[in-house]
XYZ file of C-alpha atoms in Angstrom:
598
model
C 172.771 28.953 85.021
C 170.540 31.446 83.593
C 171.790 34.700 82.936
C 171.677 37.797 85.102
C 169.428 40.181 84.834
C 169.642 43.418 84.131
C 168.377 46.335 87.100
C 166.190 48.368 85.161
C 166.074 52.279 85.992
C 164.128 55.272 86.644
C 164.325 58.721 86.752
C 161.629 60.731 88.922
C 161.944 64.502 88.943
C 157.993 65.476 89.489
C 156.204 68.652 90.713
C 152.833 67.340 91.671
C 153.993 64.575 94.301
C 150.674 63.233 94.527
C 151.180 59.050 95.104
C 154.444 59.636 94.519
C 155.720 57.533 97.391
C 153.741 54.235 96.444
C 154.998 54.592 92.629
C 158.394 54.459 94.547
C 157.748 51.935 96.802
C 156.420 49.752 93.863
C 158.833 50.523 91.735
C 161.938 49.347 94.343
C 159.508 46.114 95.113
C 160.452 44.935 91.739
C 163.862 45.413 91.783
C 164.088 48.599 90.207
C 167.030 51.540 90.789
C 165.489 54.389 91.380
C 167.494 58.151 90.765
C 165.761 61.478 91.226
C 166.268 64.984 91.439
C 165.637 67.552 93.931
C 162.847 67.712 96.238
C 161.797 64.527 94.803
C 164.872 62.897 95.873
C 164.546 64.451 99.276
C 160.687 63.399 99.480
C 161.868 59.093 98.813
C 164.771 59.413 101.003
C 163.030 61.346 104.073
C 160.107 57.973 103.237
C 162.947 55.728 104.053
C 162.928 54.296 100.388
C 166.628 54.023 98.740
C 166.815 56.463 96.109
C 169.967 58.245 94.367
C 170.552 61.825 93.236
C 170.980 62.260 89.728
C 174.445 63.406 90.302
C 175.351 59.607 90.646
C 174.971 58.774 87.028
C 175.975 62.535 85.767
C 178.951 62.663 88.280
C 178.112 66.896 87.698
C 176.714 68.800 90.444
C 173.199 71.106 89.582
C 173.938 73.990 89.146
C 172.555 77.919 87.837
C 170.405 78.099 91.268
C 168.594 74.543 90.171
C 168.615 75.840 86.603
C 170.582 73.130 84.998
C 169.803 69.603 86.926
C 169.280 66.867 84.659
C 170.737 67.907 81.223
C 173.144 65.617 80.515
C 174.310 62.892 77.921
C 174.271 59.979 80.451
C 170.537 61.094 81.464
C 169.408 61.277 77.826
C 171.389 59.398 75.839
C 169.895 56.332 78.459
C 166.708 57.505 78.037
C 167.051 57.771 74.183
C 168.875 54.514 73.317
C 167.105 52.159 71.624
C 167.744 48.700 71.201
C 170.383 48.984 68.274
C 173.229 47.327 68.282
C 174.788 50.776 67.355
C 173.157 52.358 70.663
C 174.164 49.974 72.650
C 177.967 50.010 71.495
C 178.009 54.264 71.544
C 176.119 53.555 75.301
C 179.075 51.251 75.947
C 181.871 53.548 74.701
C 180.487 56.129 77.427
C 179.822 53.582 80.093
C 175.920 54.759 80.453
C 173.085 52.502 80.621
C 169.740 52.518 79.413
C 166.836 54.590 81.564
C 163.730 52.185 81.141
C 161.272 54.545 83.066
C 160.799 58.346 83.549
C 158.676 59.608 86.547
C 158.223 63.703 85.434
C 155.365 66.345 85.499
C 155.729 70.236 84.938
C 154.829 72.882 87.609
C 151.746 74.756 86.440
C 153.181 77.232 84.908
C 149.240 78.930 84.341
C 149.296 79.145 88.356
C 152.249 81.347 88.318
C 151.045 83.908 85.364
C 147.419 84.170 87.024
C 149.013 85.687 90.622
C 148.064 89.086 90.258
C 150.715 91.429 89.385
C 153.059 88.785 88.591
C 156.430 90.132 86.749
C 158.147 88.532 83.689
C 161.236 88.023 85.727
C 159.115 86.332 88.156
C 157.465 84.137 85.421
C 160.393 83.368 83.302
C 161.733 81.591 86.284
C 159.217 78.631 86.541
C 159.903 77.670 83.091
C 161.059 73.937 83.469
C 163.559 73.402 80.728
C 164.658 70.100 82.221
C 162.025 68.735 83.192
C 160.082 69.330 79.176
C 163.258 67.711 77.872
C 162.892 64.480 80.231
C 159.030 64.396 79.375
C 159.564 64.412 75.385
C 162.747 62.329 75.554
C 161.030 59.662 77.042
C 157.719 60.249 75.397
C 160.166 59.961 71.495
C 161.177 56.910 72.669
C 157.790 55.123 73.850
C 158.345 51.860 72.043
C 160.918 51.042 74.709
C 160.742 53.580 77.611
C 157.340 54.162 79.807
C 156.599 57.867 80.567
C 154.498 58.515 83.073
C 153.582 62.125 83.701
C 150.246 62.236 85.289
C 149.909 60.958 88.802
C 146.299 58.849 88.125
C 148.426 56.761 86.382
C 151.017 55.124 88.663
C 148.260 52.395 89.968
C 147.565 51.296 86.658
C 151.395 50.990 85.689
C 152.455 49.408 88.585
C 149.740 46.623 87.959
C 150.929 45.972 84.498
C 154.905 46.245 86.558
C 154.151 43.281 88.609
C 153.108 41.471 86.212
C 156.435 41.896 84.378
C 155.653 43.495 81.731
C 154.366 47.338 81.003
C 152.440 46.593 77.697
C 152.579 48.696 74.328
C 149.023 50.070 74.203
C 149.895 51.474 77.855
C 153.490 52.786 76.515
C 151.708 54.414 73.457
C 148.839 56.021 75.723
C 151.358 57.254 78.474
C 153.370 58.720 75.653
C 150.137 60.824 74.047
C 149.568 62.344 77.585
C 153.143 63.120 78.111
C 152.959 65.013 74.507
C 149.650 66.514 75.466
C 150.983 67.563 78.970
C 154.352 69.656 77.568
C 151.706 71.097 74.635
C 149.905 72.359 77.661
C 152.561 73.897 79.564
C 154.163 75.271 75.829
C 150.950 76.729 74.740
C 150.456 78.435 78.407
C 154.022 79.772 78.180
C 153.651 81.207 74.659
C 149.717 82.465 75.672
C 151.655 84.864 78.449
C 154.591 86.014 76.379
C 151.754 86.662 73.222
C 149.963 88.740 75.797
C 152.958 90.822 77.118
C 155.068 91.083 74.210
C 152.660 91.280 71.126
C 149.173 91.681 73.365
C 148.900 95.202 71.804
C 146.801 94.164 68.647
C 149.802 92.758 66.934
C 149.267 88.812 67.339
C 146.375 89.416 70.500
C 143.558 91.550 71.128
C 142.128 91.823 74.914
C 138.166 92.057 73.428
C 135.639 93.861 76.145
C 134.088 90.773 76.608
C 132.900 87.180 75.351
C 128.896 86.302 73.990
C 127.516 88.169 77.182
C 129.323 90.976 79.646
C 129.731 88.455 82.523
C 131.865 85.994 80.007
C 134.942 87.658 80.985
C 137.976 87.404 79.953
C 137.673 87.292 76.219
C 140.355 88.006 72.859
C 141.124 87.431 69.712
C 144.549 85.943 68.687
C 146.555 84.145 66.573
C 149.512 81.842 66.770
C 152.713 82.883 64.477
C 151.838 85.515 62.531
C 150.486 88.901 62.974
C 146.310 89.553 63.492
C 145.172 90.126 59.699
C 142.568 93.425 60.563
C 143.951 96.369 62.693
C 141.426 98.474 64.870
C 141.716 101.757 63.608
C 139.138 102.904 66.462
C 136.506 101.708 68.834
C 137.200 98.663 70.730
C 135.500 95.228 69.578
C 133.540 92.679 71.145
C 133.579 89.512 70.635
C 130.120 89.424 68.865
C 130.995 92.250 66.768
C 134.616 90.130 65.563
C 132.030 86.842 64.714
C 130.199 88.860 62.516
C 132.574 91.131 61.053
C 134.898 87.621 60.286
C 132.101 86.204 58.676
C 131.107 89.040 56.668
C 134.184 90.045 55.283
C 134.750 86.655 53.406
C 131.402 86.977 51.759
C 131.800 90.565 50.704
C 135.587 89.697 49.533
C 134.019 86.152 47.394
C 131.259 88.667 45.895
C 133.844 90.887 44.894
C 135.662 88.235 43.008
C 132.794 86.324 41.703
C 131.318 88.824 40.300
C 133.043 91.276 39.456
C 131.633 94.156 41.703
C 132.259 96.166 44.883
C 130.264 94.127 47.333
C 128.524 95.329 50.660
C 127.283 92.654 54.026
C 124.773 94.009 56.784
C 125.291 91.310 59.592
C 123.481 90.785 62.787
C 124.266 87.705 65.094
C 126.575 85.770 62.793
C 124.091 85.927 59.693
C 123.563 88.345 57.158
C 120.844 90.838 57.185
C 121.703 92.051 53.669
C 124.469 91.244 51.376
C 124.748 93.074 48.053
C 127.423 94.337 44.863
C 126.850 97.240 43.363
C 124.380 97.314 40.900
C 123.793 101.308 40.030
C 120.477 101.949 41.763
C 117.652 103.285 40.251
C 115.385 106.484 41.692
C 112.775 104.474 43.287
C 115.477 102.403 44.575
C 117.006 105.337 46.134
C 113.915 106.545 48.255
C 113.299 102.771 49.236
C 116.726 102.568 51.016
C 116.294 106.017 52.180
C 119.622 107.416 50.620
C 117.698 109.664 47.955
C 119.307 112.157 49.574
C 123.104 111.226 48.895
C 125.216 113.499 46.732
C 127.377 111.988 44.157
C 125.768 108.459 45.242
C 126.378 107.166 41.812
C 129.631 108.217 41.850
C 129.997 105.405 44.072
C 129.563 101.621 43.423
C 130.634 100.516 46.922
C 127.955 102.969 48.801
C 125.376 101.754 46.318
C 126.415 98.348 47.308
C 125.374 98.949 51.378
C 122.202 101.311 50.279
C 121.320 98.184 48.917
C 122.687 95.677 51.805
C 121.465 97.439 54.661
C 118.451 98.764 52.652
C 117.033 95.124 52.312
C 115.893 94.629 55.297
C 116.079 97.539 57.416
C 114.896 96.222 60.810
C 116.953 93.101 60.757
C 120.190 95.664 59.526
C 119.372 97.675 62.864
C 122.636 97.582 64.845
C 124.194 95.889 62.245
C 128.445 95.442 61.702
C 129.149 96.237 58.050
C 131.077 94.513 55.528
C 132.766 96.363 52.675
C 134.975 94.527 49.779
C 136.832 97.791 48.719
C 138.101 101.104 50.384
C 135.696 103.064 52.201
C 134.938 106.351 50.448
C 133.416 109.643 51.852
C 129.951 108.808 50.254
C 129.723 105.177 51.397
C 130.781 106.660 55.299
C 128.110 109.278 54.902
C 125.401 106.809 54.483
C 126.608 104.647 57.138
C 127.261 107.831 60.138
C 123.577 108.245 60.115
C 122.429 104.406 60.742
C 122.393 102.734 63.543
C 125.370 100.508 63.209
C 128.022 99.083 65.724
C 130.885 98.856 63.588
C 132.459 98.011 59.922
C 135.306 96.193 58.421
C 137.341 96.911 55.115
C 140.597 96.699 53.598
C 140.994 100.587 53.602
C 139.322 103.595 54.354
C 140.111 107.427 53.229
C 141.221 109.826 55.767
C 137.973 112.020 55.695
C 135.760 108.494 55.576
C 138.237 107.731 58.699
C 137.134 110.886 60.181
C 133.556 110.786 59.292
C 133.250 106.925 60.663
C 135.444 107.489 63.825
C 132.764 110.718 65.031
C 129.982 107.996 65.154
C 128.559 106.771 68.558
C 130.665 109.463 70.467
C 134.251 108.157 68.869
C 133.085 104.347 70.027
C 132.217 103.524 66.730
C 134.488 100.186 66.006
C 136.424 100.586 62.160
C 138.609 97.707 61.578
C 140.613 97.371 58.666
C 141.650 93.727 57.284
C 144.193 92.632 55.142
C 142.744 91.877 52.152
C 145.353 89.297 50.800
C 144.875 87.154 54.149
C 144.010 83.485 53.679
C 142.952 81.425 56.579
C 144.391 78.062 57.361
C 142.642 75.394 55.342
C 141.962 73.679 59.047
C 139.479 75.496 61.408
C 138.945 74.428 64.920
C 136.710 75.623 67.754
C 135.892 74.292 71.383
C 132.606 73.025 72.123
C 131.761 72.004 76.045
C 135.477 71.955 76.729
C 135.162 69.757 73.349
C 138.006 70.603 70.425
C 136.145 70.054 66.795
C 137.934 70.475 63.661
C 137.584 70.105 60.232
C 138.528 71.769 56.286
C 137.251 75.423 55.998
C 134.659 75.660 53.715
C 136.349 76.973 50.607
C 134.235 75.875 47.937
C 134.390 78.258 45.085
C 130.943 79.539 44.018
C 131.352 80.895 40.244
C 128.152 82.297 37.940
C 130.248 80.069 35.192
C 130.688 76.747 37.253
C 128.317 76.409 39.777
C 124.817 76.770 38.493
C 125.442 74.609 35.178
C 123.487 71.428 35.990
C 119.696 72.295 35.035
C 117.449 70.106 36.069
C 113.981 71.708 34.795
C 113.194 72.057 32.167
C 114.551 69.763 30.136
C 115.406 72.288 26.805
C 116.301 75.510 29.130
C 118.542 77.611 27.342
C 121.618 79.251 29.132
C 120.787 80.919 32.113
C 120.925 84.688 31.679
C 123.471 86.763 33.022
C 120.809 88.550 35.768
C 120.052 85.040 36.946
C 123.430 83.616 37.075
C 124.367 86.776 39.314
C 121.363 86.405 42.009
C 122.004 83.214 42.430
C 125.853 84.069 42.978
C 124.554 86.391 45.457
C 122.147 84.024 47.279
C 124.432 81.116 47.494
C 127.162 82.974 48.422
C 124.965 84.437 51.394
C 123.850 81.101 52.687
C 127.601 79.855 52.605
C 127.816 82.302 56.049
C 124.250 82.567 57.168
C 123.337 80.031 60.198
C 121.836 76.869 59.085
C 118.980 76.022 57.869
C 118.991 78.998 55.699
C 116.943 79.609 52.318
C 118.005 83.251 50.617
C 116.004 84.962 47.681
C 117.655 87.621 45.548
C 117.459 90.067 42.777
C 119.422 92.786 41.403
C 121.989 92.035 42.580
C 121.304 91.762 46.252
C 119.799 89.697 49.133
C 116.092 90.706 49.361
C 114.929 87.993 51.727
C 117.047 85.637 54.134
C 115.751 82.775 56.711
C 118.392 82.222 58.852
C 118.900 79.336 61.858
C 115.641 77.951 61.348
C 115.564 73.684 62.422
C 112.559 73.302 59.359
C 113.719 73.893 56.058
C 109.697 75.184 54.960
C 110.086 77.797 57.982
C 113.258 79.212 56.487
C 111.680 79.186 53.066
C 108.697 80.685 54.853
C 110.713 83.551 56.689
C 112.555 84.134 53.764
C 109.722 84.965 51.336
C 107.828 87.046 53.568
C 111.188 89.111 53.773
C 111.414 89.188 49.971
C 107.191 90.312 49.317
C 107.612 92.833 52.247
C 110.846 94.287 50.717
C 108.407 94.758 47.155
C 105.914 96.040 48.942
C 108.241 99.194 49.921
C 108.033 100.217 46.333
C 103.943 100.538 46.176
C 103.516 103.899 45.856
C 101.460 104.094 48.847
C 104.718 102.912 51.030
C 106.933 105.626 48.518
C 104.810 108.307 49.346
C 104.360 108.412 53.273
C 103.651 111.870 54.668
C 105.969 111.810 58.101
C 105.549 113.973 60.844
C 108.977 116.162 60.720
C 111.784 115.070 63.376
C 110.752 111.326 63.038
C 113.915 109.280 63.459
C 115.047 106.809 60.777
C 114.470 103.593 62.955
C 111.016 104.664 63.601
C 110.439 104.975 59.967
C 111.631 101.760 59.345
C 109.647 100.114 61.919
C 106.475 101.935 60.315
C 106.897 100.987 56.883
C 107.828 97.524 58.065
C 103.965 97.405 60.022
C 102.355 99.470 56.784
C 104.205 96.737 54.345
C 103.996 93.122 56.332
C 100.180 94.074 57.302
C 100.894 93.912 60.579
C 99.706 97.655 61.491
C 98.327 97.587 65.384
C 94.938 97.154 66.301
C 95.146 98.135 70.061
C 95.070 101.873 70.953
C 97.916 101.956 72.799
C 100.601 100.418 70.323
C 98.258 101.676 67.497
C 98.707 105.438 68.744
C 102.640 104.657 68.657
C 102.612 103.838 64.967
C 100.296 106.787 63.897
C 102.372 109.311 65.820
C 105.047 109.185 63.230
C 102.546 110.621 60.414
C 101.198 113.843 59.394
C 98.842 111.981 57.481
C 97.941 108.231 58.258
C 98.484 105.629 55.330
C 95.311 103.620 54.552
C 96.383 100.055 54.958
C 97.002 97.422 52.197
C 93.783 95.350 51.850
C 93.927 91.800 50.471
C 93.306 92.449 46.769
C 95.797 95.364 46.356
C 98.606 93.302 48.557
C 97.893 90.138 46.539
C 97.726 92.532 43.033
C 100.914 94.322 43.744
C 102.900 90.811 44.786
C 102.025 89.604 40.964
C 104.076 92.316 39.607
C 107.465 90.591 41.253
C 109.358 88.232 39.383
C 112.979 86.505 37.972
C 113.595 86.089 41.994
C 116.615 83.697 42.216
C 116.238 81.611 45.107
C 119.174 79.418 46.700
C 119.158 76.780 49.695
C 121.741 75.564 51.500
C 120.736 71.788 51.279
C 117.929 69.832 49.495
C 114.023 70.754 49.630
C 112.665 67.639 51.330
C 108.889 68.750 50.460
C 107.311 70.325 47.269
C 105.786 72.837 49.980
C 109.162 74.847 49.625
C 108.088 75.177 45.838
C 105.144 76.509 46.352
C 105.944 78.921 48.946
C 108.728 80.543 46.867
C 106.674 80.872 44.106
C 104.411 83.197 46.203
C 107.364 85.657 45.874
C 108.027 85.924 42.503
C 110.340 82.923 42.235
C 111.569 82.140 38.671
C 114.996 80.230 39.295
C 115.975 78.000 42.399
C 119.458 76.592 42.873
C 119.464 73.936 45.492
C 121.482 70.427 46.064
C 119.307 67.044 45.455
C 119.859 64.010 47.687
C 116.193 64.010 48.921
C 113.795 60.815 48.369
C 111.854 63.569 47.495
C 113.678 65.543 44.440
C 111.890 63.933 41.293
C 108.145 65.582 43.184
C 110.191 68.616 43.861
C 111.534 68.857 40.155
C 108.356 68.364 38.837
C 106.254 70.932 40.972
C 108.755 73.361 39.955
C 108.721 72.631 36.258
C 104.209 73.053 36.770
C 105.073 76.444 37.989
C 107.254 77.364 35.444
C 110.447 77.490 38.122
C 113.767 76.763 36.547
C 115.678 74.454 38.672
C 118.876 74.410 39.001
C 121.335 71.674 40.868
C 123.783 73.333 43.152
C 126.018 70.233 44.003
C 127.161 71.695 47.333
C 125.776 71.852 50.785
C 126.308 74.809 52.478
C 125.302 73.941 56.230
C 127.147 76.748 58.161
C 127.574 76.904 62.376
């Protein structure tokens, strides 16, 4: 005689009973006991299908108001057991027997917190505690037990059933989706209790809306710890908290690269400007339009912004500001008087407090960051309902390790110090400017960026024409405008920019809008005296955040005064690009990084 074999079990305690009375059906077709819980139990039996309360193998009643229904050794200790002789001899000693299948999915607990004017009390009640423990029980002990806690599953299982056997690959992907489904419920549990208990600005931050006013609800939050920045006043957006979080790490790497207070202007996720704070110089001082300042050299930091925001003006418009050390009263007087929508730092004194928090009617947003925060080395983000995720990018960009590995030419001496700096700068800037992105730099500061461009020549491109209409602010045509009185900053900016790019109107209309700032009208740059005055700019550092695949990025950077370039190789084309740079008397450099950022 062959032996007898042994009933195999399950346990069904499910919210969603969607199929629910085929699984059981199925399941008692091939011979197997079925014992649920609840409503579940009450569903089989009302079906006409034999089915027995948990209570038979427990022999306790439930009890707490339904609180306390399946938490017991003979339920889990059968689920559990594996096939060890020692399991099966402490299973023996208690007289349980082995669970083979568990049947369990969680109420939504995200339906109950998004009834309006739901109550804690009210919530804290639909947390399943039994039915979680069931899930991961089972879902531990896949090798032998099949979990099954999404409905569109029972078909499939009860195939595999009939034919006698539920196979491994099945076991192992139930078990993933049991795991994923108590994540789920965990992570919407923990998402409400964040937002009541610590939704303040300690771990969350309710923002006043996502990318665009109808992408609501939006915030910022973390998961175990406190938020590293505090608002001190305004209220963010989430724009402004993109740019802000990916200026501060640039200013704080400047800062310990090189050695200097360090200053970001960012707009849309990419710098506008990004410098440290090399003292600035007169003409400097009336080209970023703080000539006026008081005790400005006093100050390294507010030299650093003159010089970030001062860059590019009309990209810097509206810009969130980065700052590497504690905001003084100088560096907050420069910034009340631009148009800016907010700034982060690791400190700020009281009267810069009170200065900043006046702007924009009190709106002005002033966050202050923890300065000795370090991100996790694993960064994630959804795309398309998508998750990515991959190693931050916390390469270390040094003047004294980076920018060792000359190509051209051949005999270069040492790099000076002034180049090893811009490049610093530059590369540092493209590690948190949108790819492609090319960035040229001197003194210490960005004076050309192309951001987000798909072609690599158009960011070079972009980039230089930045960088020869920054030099031609210092003409002394473009020093030495005579401006109608009451003209607003922005409107200077935008007139210089026309006067200095060549692009001054030749319609009436829009050519009546420039002149109205003057008292007297600038003659325009010709040619010759453009072409003249770009000759005089040189020792531009120039950095890109992947290979040059053409030798047209060569020449077009050595329109702008380009004496070094720092760049990674990999192109079919790097010998040509080497060698059109060594013609032009560009020192090449091999940066061994790429720096693609999104």
């Amino acid at each position: 005689m062959s032996p007898t074999k042994i009933q195999k079990t399950a346990i069904l305690s499910v919210y969603n009973k969607t199929g629910l009375l085929d699984l059981a059906k199925g399941l008692i077709k091939n011979q197997v006991r079925l014992l649920a819980s609840g409503g579940t139990a009450k569903l089989i039996r009302e079906a006409g299908f034999e089915v027995e309360d948990v209570t038979a193998i427990t022999h306790a009643p439930e009890m707490l108001s339904g609180r306390v229904k399946t938490l017991h050794p003979a339920v889990h200790a059968g689920i559990l057991a594996r096939n060890l002789a020692s399991d099966e001899k402490d299973l023996a000693e208690q007289n349980i027997n082995k669970v083979d299948y568990v049947v369990c999915n969680l109420y939504p607990f995200k339906d109950t917190v998004a009834k309006i004017n739901v109550t804690i009390p009210e919530a804290v009640e639909e947390i399943d505690v039994g039915g979680v423990t069931l899930i991961r029980a089972a879902a531990k002990n896949h090798f032998r037990v099949t979990i099954l806690s999404d409905p569109e599953d029972y078909p499939e299982f009860l195939q595999e059933l009939e034919k006698g056997e539920i196979l491994e690959k099945s076991r192992q992907l139930y078990a993933l989706k049991a795991f994923e489904h108590t994540a789920d419920y965990d992570a919407a549990i923990s998402d409400f209790f964040r937002k009541k208990y610590a939704g303040n600005g300690v771990q969350q931050l309710s923002l006043r809306y996502g990318a665009n006013p109808h992408q609501k609800p939006a915030s910022a939050y973390v998961k175990g710890d406190r938020l590293p920045f505090k608002v001190l006043n305004g209220s963010p957006g989430y724009i402004n908290l993109m740019d802000a979080l990916n200026a501060w790490p640039l200013v704080k790497e400047l800062k310990r690269a090189l050695q200097f207070p360090a200053a970001a202007s960012f707009k849309h996720v990419s710098p506008a400007g990004a410098a440290i704070g090399v003292p600035l110089n007169e003409k400097e001082r009336k080209v970023y339009m703080v000539d006026d300042i008081e005790g400005l050299e006093h100050s390294a930091l507010a030299q650093a912004y003159a010089r970030a925001r001062g860059a590019d003006r009309m990209s810097s418009f509206g810009d969130v500001i980065a700052l590497s050390n504690d905001v003084d009263v100088i560096t907050a007087r420069i910034i009340s008087r631009e148009v800016s929508d907010g700034v982060i730092a690791p400190g700020y004194t009281s009267e810069a407090l009170e200065i900043l928090s006046k702007k924009k009617g009190g709106k002005y947003l002033v966050l202050q960051i923890d300065e000795t925060y370090e991100p996790s080395a694993l960064e994630t983000r959804t795309v398309y309902g998508i998750q990515l995720s991959q190693h931050r990018n916390d390469v270390d960009i040094s003047p004294k390790s980076t920018f060792n590995a000359v190509v051209t030419p051949k005999d270069s001496p040492p790099l000076a110090e002034s180049a090893l700096r811009d490049l610093t700068v530059a590369t540092i800037a493209l590690k948190y400017t949108q790819s492609n992105s090319v960035c040229y730099a001197l003194n210490g500061q960005v004076i050309g960026l192309g951001a987000g461009q798909q072609s690599r020549i158009h960011c070079t491109r972009l980039a230089g024409d930045k960088a020869q209409n920054w030099w031609m602010r210092f003409h002394e045509r473009a020093l030495d405008l005579k401006w109608k009185k009451g003209t607003k900053r922005p409107d200077k900016s935008n007139a210089i920019d026309l006067l200095c790019s060549g692009q001054i109107p030749i319609l009436d209309l829009e050519k009546q809008d420039y002149e109205r700032n003057f008292d007297e009208v600038p003659r325009p740059f010709t040619n010759e005296e453009r072409e003249a005055w770009l000759k005089k700019l040189g020792e531009v550092a120039v950095s890109s955040d992947a290979f040059f695949p053409f030798i047209d990025n060569v020449f077009c950077a050595s329109r702008s005064g380009v004496k070094y370039i720092a760049a990674p190789s990999g192109s079919q084309n790097d010998q040509a690009v080497f060698d059109t740079a060594a013609k032009l008397g560009i020192t090449f450099v091999e940066q061994s990084t790429r720096l693609f950022h999104h």
